[in-house]
Amino acid sequence: RFEQADGGTLFLDEIGDLPRPAQAALLRVLQERSVVPVGDTSPVAVDFRLCAATHRDLAAQVERGELRADLHARLLGATVELPPLRERRGDLGLLIGRLLPKVGGDGLSITPSAAYALLAHDWPLNVRELERALAAACARAGRGPIELEHLPTSVTAARSGTSDPDVSE
């Protein structure tokens, strides 16, 4: 992947879950700016930007000895903290608009009751959960609009006992 990213950007997701041996290997690549391809003996120079994401507190992992301090230092740079989806409800419409064609194709719509359920859910698993919920709803809805009953029960369960006076069921 480092060779493929040469001249561009490499994105590593869940960097906080990287096992210690892999941390050492990554640190070596970041320091030396070269890799030795599998089956080869000569290093190949690589020039890339690294973008890494995690849901973990990397500084706390360093304190607990779970993450190498030298790797953490190499990863520091421009840091962007993105709050969980439940704290960014205003982003849901944009995300749904972007994800829906990806998981179900163009031209799908969502009924008001289903939209309300999507907005009411806390999304503990963030955007991945939203994407999977929309994919499941698309599969259940076929080519018709996504109705409340098409959504996974994990999304609609939060609605039980609540009502939206502006949305008729």
C-alpha angles and dihedrals in degrees: 000000000000091000091049090051092051107134092011143052130300117205117205114189123204093015088166090067094057111126117239096254091052090048089059092049092048091048090053092053092047092050099041098033090219140095134202108225117227109273093018131099101201123080119240118213116237129191114195144136116239123220115183132183134194141160091216131093100248095192090055089048089054090051091051092047093245095116127041112249092219091054090048089053090052091050095051115101130098103008122194119190112204114196118227117276092252087066093048103054089149088067094057095085092051093045094048090048090052098041100042096069089044095055101030110017131248126316100036120139136195125223118234093251092052091046090052091051090051090051093046095052117097095220097216090180092047124211094349090059091047091051093049092046091052092046091052091047091050091051091051095043097049107195094333127094118289107257129194091259090057093063121092115265089242087068099040095042090073088060096057108112093018129092135192109219091205096054122066115211 
